[in-house]
PDB file of C-alpha atoms in Angstrom:
ATOM      1  CA  UNK A   1      44.795  21.319  15.776  1.00  0.00           C
ATOM      2  CA  UNK A   2      43.071  24.347  14.285  1.00  0.00           C
ATOM      3  CA  UNK A   3      44.567  23.507  10.911  1.00  0.00           C
ATOM      4  CA  UNK A   4      43.316  19.909  11.168  1.00  0.00           C
ATOM      5  CA  UNK A   5      39.797  21.042  12.071  1.00  0.00           C
ATOM      6  CA  UNK A   6      39.812  23.553   9.239  1.00  0.00           C
ATOM      7  CA  UNK A   7      40.881  20.933   6.691  1.00  0.00           C
ATOM      8  CA  UNK A   8      38.300  18.455   8.018  1.00  0.00           C
ATOM      9  CA  UNK A   9      35.552  21.042   7.820  1.00  0.00           C
ATOM     10  CA  UNK A  10      36.540  21.979   4.268  1.00  0.00           C
ATOM     11  CA  UNK A  11      36.497  18.299   3.256  1.00  0.00           C
ATOM     12  CA  UNK A  12      33.010  17.802   4.714  1.00  0.00           C
ATOM     13  CA  UNK A  13      31.701  20.946   3.042  1.00  0.00           C
ATOM     14  CA  UNK A  14      33.236  19.926  -0.287  1.00  0.00           C
ATOM     15  CA  UNK A  15      31.819  16.411   0.020  1.00  0.00           C
ATOM     16  CA  UNK A  16      28.344  17.698   0.863  1.00  0.00           C
ATOM     17  CA  UNK A  17      28.469  20.121  -2.037  1.00  0.00           C
ATOM     18  CA  UNK A  18      29.375  17.267  -4.388  1.00  0.00           C
ATOM     19  CA  UNK A  19      27.012  14.700  -2.910  1.00  0.00           C
ATOM     20  CA  UNK A  20      24.478  13.278  -5.308  1.00  0.00           C
ATOM     21  CA  UNK A  21      20.956  12.027  -4.572  1.00  0.00           C
ATOM     22  CA  UNK A  22      18.781  10.054  -6.956  1.00  0.00           C
ATOM     23  CA  UNK A  23      15.437   8.255  -6.704  1.00  0.00           C
ATOM     24  CA  UNK A  24      14.637   4.909  -8.277  1.00  0.00           C
ATOM     25  CA  UNK A  25      12.010   2.223  -8.736  1.00  0.00           C
ATOM     26  CA  UNK A  26      12.834  -1.493  -8.789  1.00  0.00           C
ATOM     27  CA  UNK A  27      11.257  -4.800  -9.812  1.00  0.00           C
ATOM     28  CA  UNK A  28      12.636  -8.197  -8.798  1.00  0.00           C
ATOM     29  CA  UNK A  29      11.962 -11.901  -9.098  1.00  0.00           C
ATOM     30  CA  UNK A  30      13.384 -14.684  -6.923  1.00  0.00           C
ATOM     31  CA  UNK A  31      13.545 -18.477  -6.821  1.00  0.00           C
ATOM     32  CA  UNK A  32      14.867 -20.716  -4.075  1.00  0.00           C
ATOM     33  CA  UNK A  33      14.034 -23.093  -1.232  1.00  0.00           C
ATOM     34  CA  UNK A  34      12.617 -22.953   2.301  1.00  0.00           C
ATOM     35  CA  UNK A  35      13.478 -24.697   5.548  1.00  0.00           C
ATOM     36  CA  UNK A  36      10.786 -24.841   8.253  1.00  0.00           C
ATOM     37  CA  UNK A  37      11.664 -25.098  11.950  1.00  0.00           C
ATOM     38  CA  UNK A  38       8.739 -26.150  14.134  1.00  0.00           C
ATOM     39  CA  UNK A  39       8.806 -24.996  17.781  1.00  0.00           C
ATOM     40  CA  UNK A  40      12.351 -23.836  17.189  1.00  0.00           C
ATOM     41  CA  UNK A  41      13.679 -27.440  17.289  1.00  0.00           C
ATOM     42  CA  UNK A  42      12.184 -29.739  14.713  1.00  0.00           C
ATOM     43  CA  UNK A  43      13.504 -29.112  11.233  1.00  0.00           C
ATOM     44  CA  UNK A  44      11.256 -29.504   8.195  1.00  0.00           C
ATOM     45  CA  UNK A  45      13.161 -29.157   4.968  1.00  0.00           C
ATOM     46  CA  UNK A  46      15.362 -31.921   3.673  1.00  0.00           C
ATOM     47  CA  UNK A  47      14.559 -34.054   6.689  1.00  0.00           C
ATOM     48  CA  UNK A  48      12.728 -34.102  10.017  1.00  0.00           C
ATOM     49  CA  UNK A  49      13.946 -35.235  13.442  1.00  0.00           C
ATOM     50  CA  UNK A  50      11.387 -35.418  16.242  1.00  0.00           C
ATOM     51  CA  UNK A  51      11.982 -33.505  19.461  1.00  0.00           C
ATOM     52  CA  UNK A  52      12.575 -36.795  21.263  1.00  0.00           C
ATOM     53  CA  UNK A  53      15.405 -37.520  18.841  1.00  0.00           C
ATOM     54  CA  UNK A  54      13.930 -40.499  16.979  1.00  0.00           C
ATOM     55  CA  UNK A  55      10.773 -41.946  15.557  1.00  0.00           C
ATOM     56  CA  UNK A  56      10.301 -39.955  12.342  1.00  0.00           C
ATOM     57  CA  UNK A  57      11.887 -39.479   8.980  1.00  0.00           C
ATOM     58  CA  UNK A  58      10.792 -36.803   6.533  1.00  0.00           C
ATOM     59  CA  UNK A  59      11.919 -36.395   2.924  1.00  0.00           C
ATOM     60  CA  UNK A  60      10.606 -33.491   0.879  1.00  0.00           C
ATOM     61  CA  UNK A  61      11.349 -31.033  -1.862  1.00  0.00           C
ATOM     62  CA  UNK A  62       9.801 -27.726  -2.793  1.00  0.00           C
ATOM     63  CA  UNK A  63      10.234 -24.500  -4.687  1.00  0.00           C
ATOM     64  CA  UNK A  64      10.065 -20.972  -3.359  1.00  0.00           C
ATOM     65  CA  UNK A  65       9.378 -18.152  -5.789  1.00  0.00           C
ATOM     66  CA  UNK A  66       8.683 -14.500  -5.213  1.00  0.00           C
ATOM     67  CA  UNK A  67       8.145 -11.144  -6.874  1.00  0.00           C
ATOM     68  CA  UNK A  68       8.530  -7.645  -5.468  1.00  0.00           C
ATOM     69  CA  UNK A  69       8.558  -3.961  -6.311  1.00  0.00           C
ATOM     70  CA  UNK A  70      10.307  -1.123  -4.495  1.00  0.00           C
ATOM     71  CA  UNK A  71      10.991   2.604  -4.509  1.00  0.00           C
ATOM     72  CA  UNK A  72      14.127   4.067  -2.992  1.00  0.00           C
ATOM     73  CA  UNK A  73      16.701   6.786  -2.635  1.00  0.00           C
ATOM     74  CA  UNK A  74      20.318   6.454  -3.767  1.00  0.00           C
ATOM     75  CA  UNK A  75      22.824   8.769  -2.061  1.00  0.00           C
ATOM     76  CA  UNK A  76      26.497   9.163  -2.952  1.00  0.00           C
ATOM     77  CA  UNK A  77      28.745  11.381  -0.793  1.00  0.00           C
ATOM     78  CA  UNK A  78      31.670  11.149  -3.185  1.00  0.00           C
ATOM     79  CA  UNK A  79      30.644  12.278  -6.638  1.00  0.00           C
ATOM     80  CA  UNK A  80      33.646  14.617  -6.330  1.00  0.00           C
ATOM     81  CA  UNK A  81      35.585  11.667  -7.776  1.00  0.00           C
ATOM     82  CA  UNK A  82      33.692  12.009 -11.019  1.00  0.00           C
ATOM     83  CA  UNK A  83      36.865  11.968 -13.108  1.00  0.00           C
ATOM     84  CA  UNK A  84      37.808   8.538 -11.769  1.00  0.00           C
ATOM     85  CA  UNK A  85      34.311   7.064 -11.694  1.00  0.00           C
ATOM     86  CA  UNK A  86      31.343   8.875 -13.233  1.00  0.00           C
ATOM     87  CA  UNK A  87      28.979   7.213 -10.751  1.00  0.00           C
ATOM     88  CA  UNK A  88      30.901   7.657  -7.482  1.00  0.00           C
ATOM     89  CA  UNK A  89      32.593   4.675  -5.832  1.00  0.00           C
ATOM     90  CA  UNK A  90      30.429   4.383  -2.688  1.00  0.00           C
ATOM     91  CA  UNK A  91      26.646   4.696  -2.451  1.00  0.00           C
ATOM     92  CA  UNK A  92      24.053   4.194   0.274  1.00  0.00           C
ATOM     93  CA  UNK A  93      20.510   3.181  -0.645  1.00  0.00           C
ATOM     94  CA  UNK A  94      17.327   3.077   1.409  1.00  0.00           C
ATOM     95  CA  UNK A  95      14.094   1.671   0.014  1.00  0.00           C
ATOM     96  CA  UNK A  96      10.611   0.450   0.800  1.00  0.00           C
ATOM     97  CA  UNK A  97       9.643  -2.883  -0.758  1.00  0.00           C
ATOM     98  CA  UNK A  98       6.363  -4.722  -1.232  1.00  0.00           C
ATOM     99  CA  UNK A  99       6.770  -8.425  -1.942  1.00  0.00           C
ATOM    100  CA  UNK A 100       4.929 -11.703  -2.447  1.00  0.00           C
ATOM    101  CA  UNK A 101       6.353 -15.193  -1.780  1.00  0.00           C
ATOM    102  CA  UNK A 102       4.867 -18.565  -2.662  1.00  0.00           C
ATOM    103  CA  UNK A 103       6.201 -21.901  -1.424  1.00  0.00           C
ATOM    104  CA  UNK A 104       5.005 -25.398  -2.297  1.00  0.00           C
ATOM    105  CA  UNK A 105       6.475 -28.555  -0.774  1.00  0.00           C
ATOM    106  CA  UNK A 106       5.701 -32.240  -1.304  1.00  0.00           C
ATOM    107  CA  UNK A 107       7.135 -34.920   0.955  1.00  0.00           C
ATOM    108  CA  UNK A 108       6.713 -38.145   2.866  1.00  0.00           C
ATOM    109  CA  UNK A 109       6.683 -38.505   6.647  1.00  0.00           C
ATOM    110  CA  UNK A 110       7.486 -42.045   7.831  1.00  0.00           C
ATOM    111  CA  UNK A 111       6.866 -43.252  11.388  1.00  0.00           C
ATOM    112  CA  UNK A 112       8.609 -46.085  13.220  1.00  0.00           C
ATOM    113  CA  UNK A 113       5.452 -48.154  13.001  1.00  0.00           C
ATOM    114  CA  UNK A 114       5.552 -47.946   9.174  1.00  0.00           C
ATOM    115  CA  UNK A 115       2.653 -45.550   8.614  1.00  0.00           C
ATOM    116  CA  UNK A 116       3.683 -43.100   5.906  1.00  0.00           C
ATOM    117  CA  UNK A 117       2.006 -39.725   5.465  1.00  0.00           C
ATOM    118  CA  UNK A 118       2.074 -37.922   2.171  1.00  0.00           C
ATOM    119  CA  UNK A 119       2.640 -34.272   3.048  1.00  0.00           C
ATOM    120  CA  UNK A 120       1.778 -31.146   1.097  1.00  0.00           C
ATOM    121  CA  UNK A 121       2.715 -27.700   2.371  1.00  0.00           C
ATOM    122  CA  UNK A 122       1.532 -24.521   0.658  1.00  0.00           C
ATOM    123  CA  UNK A 123       2.668 -21.159   1.966  1.00  0.00           C
ATOM    124  CA  UNK A 124       1.740 -17.678   0.736  1.00  0.00           C
ATOM    125  CA  UNK A 125       3.236 -14.495   2.144  1.00  0.00           C
ATOM    126  CA  UNK A 126       2.897 -10.742   1.606  1.00  0.00           C
ATOM    127  CA  UNK A 127       5.722  -8.652   3.045  1.00  0.00           C
ATOM    128  CA  UNK A 128       6.471  -4.991   3.712  1.00  0.00           C
ATOM    129  CA  UNK A 129      10.178  -4.268   4.058  1.00  0.00           C
ATOM    130  CA  UNK A 130      12.573  -1.417   4.725  1.00  0.00           C
ATOM    131  CA  UNK A 131      15.888  -2.251   3.016  1.00  0.00           C
ATOM    132  CA  UNK A 132      19.278  -0.608   3.382  1.00  0.00           C
ATOM    133  CA  UNK A 133      22.193  -1.215   1.007  1.00  0.00           C
ATOM    134  CA  UNK A 134      25.844  -0.262   0.676  1.00  0.00           C
ATOM    135  CA  UNK A 135      27.060  -0.178  -2.948  1.00  0.00           C
ATOM    136  CA  UNK A 136      30.752  -0.363  -3.885  1.00  0.00           C
ATOM    137  CA  UNK A 137      30.982   0.796  -7.473  1.00  0.00           C
ATOM    138  CA  UNK A 138      33.820  -0.288  -9.724  1.00  0.00           C
ATOM    139  CA  UNK A 139      32.852   1.740 -12.760  1.00  0.00           C
ATOM    140  CA  UNK A 140      29.785  -0.165 -14.076  1.00  0.00           C
ATOM    141  CA  UNK A 141      30.163  -3.193 -11.774  1.00  0.00           C
ATOM    142  CA  UNK A 142      28.437  -2.666  -8.411  1.00  0.00           C
ATOM    143  CA  UNK A 143      28.923  -5.235  -5.607  1.00  0.00           C
ATOM    144  CA  UNK A 144      26.548  -4.606  -2.701  1.00  0.00           C
ATOM    145  CA  UNK A 145      25.485  -5.823   0.742  1.00  0.00           C
ATOM    146  CA  UNK A 146      22.151  -5.092   2.366  1.00  0.00           C
ATOM    147  CA  UNK A 147      19.838  -5.640   5.321  1.00  0.00           C
ATOM    148  CA  UNK A 148      16.057  -5.874   5.363  1.00  0.00           C
ATOM    149  CA  UNK A 149      13.529  -5.562   8.164  1.00  0.00           C
ATOM    150  CA  UNK A 150       9.749  -5.504   8.105  1.00  0.00           C
ATOM    151  CA  UNK A 151       6.489  -7.340   8.681  1.00  0.00           C
ATOM    152  CA  UNK A 152       4.902 -10.249   6.834  1.00  0.00           C
ATOM    153  CA  UNK A 153       1.435 -11.714   6.533  1.00  0.00           C
ATOM    154  CA  UNK A 154       1.641 -15.428   5.789  1.00  0.00           C
ATOM    155  CA  UNK A 155      -0.770 -18.315   5.469  1.00  0.00           C
ATOM    156  CA  UNK A 156       0.292 -21.964   5.555  1.00  0.00           C
ATOM    157  CA  UNK A 157      -1.897 -24.843   4.401  1.00  0.00           C
ATOM    158  CA  UNK A 158      -0.888 -28.379   5.374  1.00  0.00           C
ATOM    159  CA  UNK A 159      -2.371 -31.580   3.969  1.00  0.00           C
ATOM    160  CA  UNK A 160      -1.559 -35.050   5.354  1.00  0.00           C
ATOM    161  CA  UNK A 161      -2.871 -38.172   3.673  1.00  0.00           C
ATOM    162  CA  UNK A 162      -2.300 -41.806   4.649  1.00  0.00           C
ATOM    163  CA  UNK A 163      -4.146 -45.115   4.936  1.00  0.00           C
ATOM    164  CA  UNK A 164      -6.513 -43.560   7.487  1.00  0.00           C
ATOM    165  CA  UNK A 165      -7.640 -40.679   5.310  1.00  0.00           C
ATOM    166  CA  UNK A 166      -6.764 -37.062   4.563  1.00  0.00           C
ATOM    167  CA  UNK A 167      -6.240 -34.351   7.155  1.00  0.00           C
ATOM    168  CA  UNK A 168      -6.042 -30.611   6.502  1.00  0.00           C
ATOM    169  CA  UNK A 169      -4.946 -27.654   8.582  1.00  0.00           C
ATOM    170  CA  UNK A 170      -4.472 -23.946   7.885  1.00  0.00           C
ATOM    171  CA  UNK A 171      -2.659 -21.369  10.026  1.00  0.00           C
ATOM    172  CA  UNK A 172      -1.772 -17.693   9.747  1.00  0.00           C
ATOM    173  CA  UNK A 173       1.951 -17.068  10.183  1.00  0.00           C
ATOM    174  CA  UNK A 174       2.287 -13.309  10.660  1.00  0.00           C
ATOM    175  CA  UNK A 175       5.170 -11.440  12.238  1.00  0.00           C
ATOM    176  CA  UNK A 176       8.567  -9.784  11.976  1.00  0.00           C
ATOM    177  CA  UNK A 177      10.548 -10.554   8.815  1.00  0.00           C
ATOM    178  CA  UNK A 178      14.298  -9.871   8.620  1.00  0.00           C
ATOM    179  CA  UNK A 179      17.405 -10.905   6.711  1.00  0.00           C
ATOM    180  CA  UNK A 180      20.235  -9.850   4.440  1.00  0.00           C
ATOM    181  CA  UNK A 181      21.296  -9.507   0.810  1.00  0.00           C
ATOM    182  CA  UNK A 182      24.529 -10.088  -1.113  1.00  0.00           C
ATOM    183  CA  UNK A 183      24.905  -9.385  -4.798  1.00  0.00           C
ATOM    184  CA  UNK A 184      26.342  -7.510  -7.712  1.00  0.00           C
ATOM    185  CA  UNK A 185      24.786  -4.985 -10.046  1.00  0.00           C
ATOM    186  CA  UNK A 186      25.625  -3.859 -13.556  1.00  0.00           C
ATOM    187  CA  UNK A 187      24.993  -0.212 -14.415  1.00  0.00           C
ATOM    188  CA  UNK A 188      23.712  -0.600 -17.940  1.00  0.00           C
ATOM    189  CA  UNK A 189      23.036   3.109 -18.382  1.00  0.00           C
ATOM    190  CA  UNK A 190      22.512   6.285 -16.376  1.00  0.00           C
ATOM    191  CA  UNK A 191      18.914   5.167 -15.898  1.00  0.00           C
ATOM    192  CA  UNK A 192      19.020   1.352 -15.620  1.00  0.00           C
ATOM    193  CA  UNK A 193      20.945  -0.985 -13.299  1.00  0.00           C
ATOM    194  CA  UNK A 194      20.528  -4.768 -13.385  1.00  0.00           C
ATOM    195  CA  UNK A 195      21.359  -6.852 -10.337  1.00  0.00           C
ATOM    196  CA  UNK A 196      21.802 -10.496  -9.418  1.00  0.00           C
ATOM    197  CA  UNK A 197      22.020 -11.529  -5.793  1.00  0.00           C
ATOM    198  CA  UNK A 198      21.440 -13.926  -2.917  1.00  0.00           C
ATOM    199  CA  UNK A 199      18.769 -13.339  -0.304  1.00  0.00           C
ATOM    200  CA  UNK A 200      18.293 -15.027   3.087  1.00  0.00           C
ATOM    201  CA  UNK A 201      15.305 -14.102   5.221  1.00  0.00           C
ATOM    202  CA  UNK A 202      13.645 -15.324   8.403  1.00  0.00           C
ATOM    203  CA  UNK A 203       9.935 -15.290   9.296  1.00  0.00           C
ATOM    204  CA  UNK A 204       7.966 -16.718  12.251  1.00  0.00           C
ATOM    205  CA  UNK A 205       5.553 -19.628  12.334  1.00  0.00           C
ATOM    206  CA  UNK A 206       2.447 -19.751  14.507  1.00  0.00           C
ATOM    207  CA  UNK A 207       3.974 -22.317  16.911  1.00  0.00           C
ATOM    208  CA  UNK A 208       7.151 -20.358  17.763  1.00  0.00           C
ATOM    209  CA  UNK A 209       9.127 -21.881  14.943  1.00  0.00           C
ATOM    210  CA  UNK A 210      10.492 -20.099  11.892  1.00  0.00           C
ATOM    211  CA  UNK A 211      10.790 -20.159   8.136  1.00  0.00           C
ATOM    212  CA  UNK A 212      14.199 -19.683   6.550  1.00  0.00           C
ATOM    213  CA  UNK A 213      13.981 -18.513   2.942  1.00  0.00           C
ATOM    214  CA  UNK A 214      17.034 -18.861   0.678  1.00  0.00           C
ATOM    215  CA  UNK A 215      16.739 -17.542  -2.850  1.00  0.00           C
ATOM    216  CA  UNK A 216      18.550 -16.135  -5.831  1.00  0.00           C
ATOM    217  CA  UNK A 217      16.959 -12.968  -7.164  1.00  0.00           C
ATOM    218  CA  UNK A 218      17.247 -11.080 -10.418  1.00  0.00           C
ATOM    219  CA  UNK A 219      16.013  -7.538 -10.860  1.00  0.00           C
ATOM    220  CA  UNK A 220      16.428  -4.075 -12.267  1.00  0.00           C
ATOM    221  CA  UNK A 221      16.408  -0.540 -10.875  1.00  0.00           C
ATOM    222  CA  UNK A 222      15.307   2.470 -12.888  1.00  0.00           C
ATOM    223  CA  UNK A 223      16.137   6.065 -11.995  1.00  0.00           C
ATOM    224  CA  UNK A 224      13.038   8.250 -11.674  1.00  0.00           C
TER     225      UNK A 224
END
């Protein structure tokens, strides 16, 4: 038992002595789509079903795009394996991210009694996120998974137009923002890493519904 504890302690001390910490800045762009759930039940996205189960049909399409910047810390406990992999095979990253999302949707809402509304949805969002990542480095190829949690300030503008006229509404959709990341990076140099990944995030609406953002993002991290 004493021998086991001694060996474990030596391994931890050796790992700590060889651990490596770096700081980085990142820029990213994303493009995707959004699904809107109203009151937690009604789905606005590719179609709409009323809470009563019938009476409406909604067809729409839209584009989500976003940009963000971040600063973070990259920590590797295993740079002792430098001979096998000059970057260490496992890294943990923690970062703060400031982002902006824009979503525009155009659709048609048809009622049973044949009135059809033309629908326009415009959504703008500023977000503040804390992100955590686990990197699994295979030499210069870096698969990763991550989680994000923060707060968002959003504003949605809705326009309905039909044979009776045009109707406008605007609401502030602020609240907790959370989701996850999947992707792969390419360590181009000791300073620059490019990454391509998938991002899914959730945000609240004013009426107890939610936005679901799905996007593909492309970015780069630079050691500072």
